[in-house]
Coordinates of C-alpha atoms in Angstrom, one line a residue:
M1 CA 99.3 158.7 242.8
P2 CA 100.9 161.9 241.9
T3 CA 101.6 162.9 238.3
M4 CA 105.2 164.8 237.0
G5 CA 105.7 166.8 233.7
F6 CA 108.6 167.3 231.5
A7 CA 109.0 169.2 228.4
V8 CA 110.1 167.3 225.4
T9 CA 110.3 168.7 221.3
Q10 CA 107.8 167.5 219.4
A11 CA 110.4 164.9 217.7
Q12 CA 111.2 164.1 221.0
K13 CA 107.4 162.9 222.0
D14 CA 107.3 161.2 218.7
Q15 CA 110.4 158.8 219.1
I16 CA 109.1 158.4 222.9
E17 CA 106.0 157.8 221.5
E18 CA 107.5 155.0 218.9
M19 CA 109.6 153.3 221.3
A20 CA 107.4 153.0 224.1
G21 CA 104.3 151.1 222.1
S22 CA 101.6 151.7 223.2
N23 CA 101.8 152.9 227.4
V24 CA 104.1 156.0 227.1
S25 CA 104.2 156.0 230.6
D26 CA 104.4 153.0 231.8
Y27 CA 108.1 153.1 229.5
I28 CA 109.0 156.0 230.6
R29 CA 109.0 154.8 234.4
R30 CA 110.8 151.4 233.6
A31 CA 113.3 153.1 231.6
V32 CA 114.1 156.0 234.5
L33 CA 112.9 153.4 237.4
G34 CA 114.7 150.1 235.6
Q35 CA 118.1 152.4 236.2
A36 CA 118.2 151.3 239.5
N37 CA 118.8 148.2 238.5
T38 CA 121.4 148.4 235.8
D39 CA 124.2 148.2 238.8
G40 CA 122.7 144.7 239.6
I41 CA 123.6 143.5 235.7
L42 CA 126.7 145.3 235.5
H43 CA 128.1 143.3 238.3
A44 CA 126.8 140.1 237.3
I45 CA 128.3 141.1 233.5
E46 CA 131.5 142.1 235.6
E47 CA 131.8 138.4 237.6
R48 CA 130.9 136.3 234.1
L49 CA 134.0 138.3 232.9
V50 CA 136.0 137.6 235.4
S51 CA 135.2 133.7 235.1
L52 CA 135.6 133.7 231.6
E53 CA 139.0 135.4 232.3
R54 CA 140.3 132.7 234.4
N55 CA 139.1 129.9 232.2
M56 CA 140.9 131.5 229.2
H57 CA 143.3 131.4 231.0
R58 CA 143.2 127.7 232.7
I59 CA 142.6 126.6 228.3
E60 CA 145.9 128.6 227.7
C61 CA 148.2 126.8 230.1
K62 CA 146.1 123.4 229.2
W63 CA 146.8 124.6 225.6
L64 CA 150.5 125.2 226.1
E65 CA 150.7 122.3 228.3
L66 CA 149.6 119.6 226.1
A67 CA 151.4 121.1 223.0
S68 CA 155.3 121.3 225.0
N69 CA 154.1 117.5 225.7
R70 CA 152.9 116.7 222.0
M71 CA 155.8 118.6 220.4
S72 CA 158.9 116.9 222.3
D73 CA 157.3 113.7 220.6
G74 CA 157.7 114.8 217.0
E75 CA 153.2 115.2 216.8
A76 CA 152.1 117.9 214.5
V77 CA 149.3 118.7 216.7
P78 CA 148.1 116.1 219.6
P79 CA 144.5 114.8 219.4
E80 CA 143.1 117.0 222.1
L81 CA 144.3 120.2 220.6
A82 CA 143.1 119.3 217.2
G83 CA 139.6 118.7 218.7
V84 CA 139.5 121.9 220.6
M85 CA 140.8 124.1 217.6
L86 CA 137.7 122.8 215.6
E87 CA 135.5 123.1 218.3
S88 CA 135.9 126.7 218.4
L89 CA 136.5 127.3 215.0
M90 CA 132.6 125.6 214.6
L91 CA 131.7 128.2 217.2
L92 CA 133.2 131.1 215.7
R93 CA 132.0 130.5 212.3
S94 CA 128.1 130.0 213.6
I95 CA 128.4 133.5 215.1
V96 CA 130.5 136.1 213.2
S97 CA 128.8 137.6 209.8
P98 CA 130.2 136.6 206.5
A99 CA 131.7 139.9 206.0
K100 CA 134.2 139.3 209.7
L101 CA 134.6 135.8 208.7
D102 CA 136.1 137.2 205.0
A103 CA 138.7 139.4 206.6
A104 CA 139.9 136.9 209.4
K105 CA 140.5 134.5 206.2
A106 CA 142.4 137.4 204.2
D107 CA 144.4 137.9 207.3
V108 CA 145.0 134.3 207.8
K109 CA 145.9 134.2 203.7
R110 CA 148.4 137.4 204.5
S111 CA 150.3 135.6 207.4
G112 CA 151.6 132.9 204.4
L113 CA 148.9 130.2 205.8
P114 CA 147.0 128.6 203.9
V115 CA 142.8 129.4 204.7
W116 CA 140.8 126.7 205.8
S117 CA 137.5 126.1 203.9
L118 CA 134.8 123.5 203.2

C-alpha cells in the first residue's frame, strides 16, 4: 500500500494525535476520505428539514383552524390546542438550558404576560 506524508507543526501534530486516540493513520483516513459521505449526510438533513417544514405548516394550519372554530364559540383555549401547547412546552423545557429558559421567561414577563412555572 502506498504511503503519503505531509508537514504539520508540533502543535498540530499533538492536536491530531490527541483527537485520533491510538491510530493516527486511521483517524486521518476517516477524516479525509469520510468527507465524501458528507454529501449524503447533508442531503438527508436537508430532506428532514423539508419534512419538518411541511409538518410545521400543517400544524400551523390545524392550529389556526381549531382556534378560529373555537374562538367563535367563546371558548378561551380549545382542549386540542391546550394539549398540544402543554406537550410542546414540556418538550421544549426538557431540551433547553436553564439559562435559555430564564431568558424566555424574561421575554414573556416583559411582554406583560404571566410566567408559567411549576
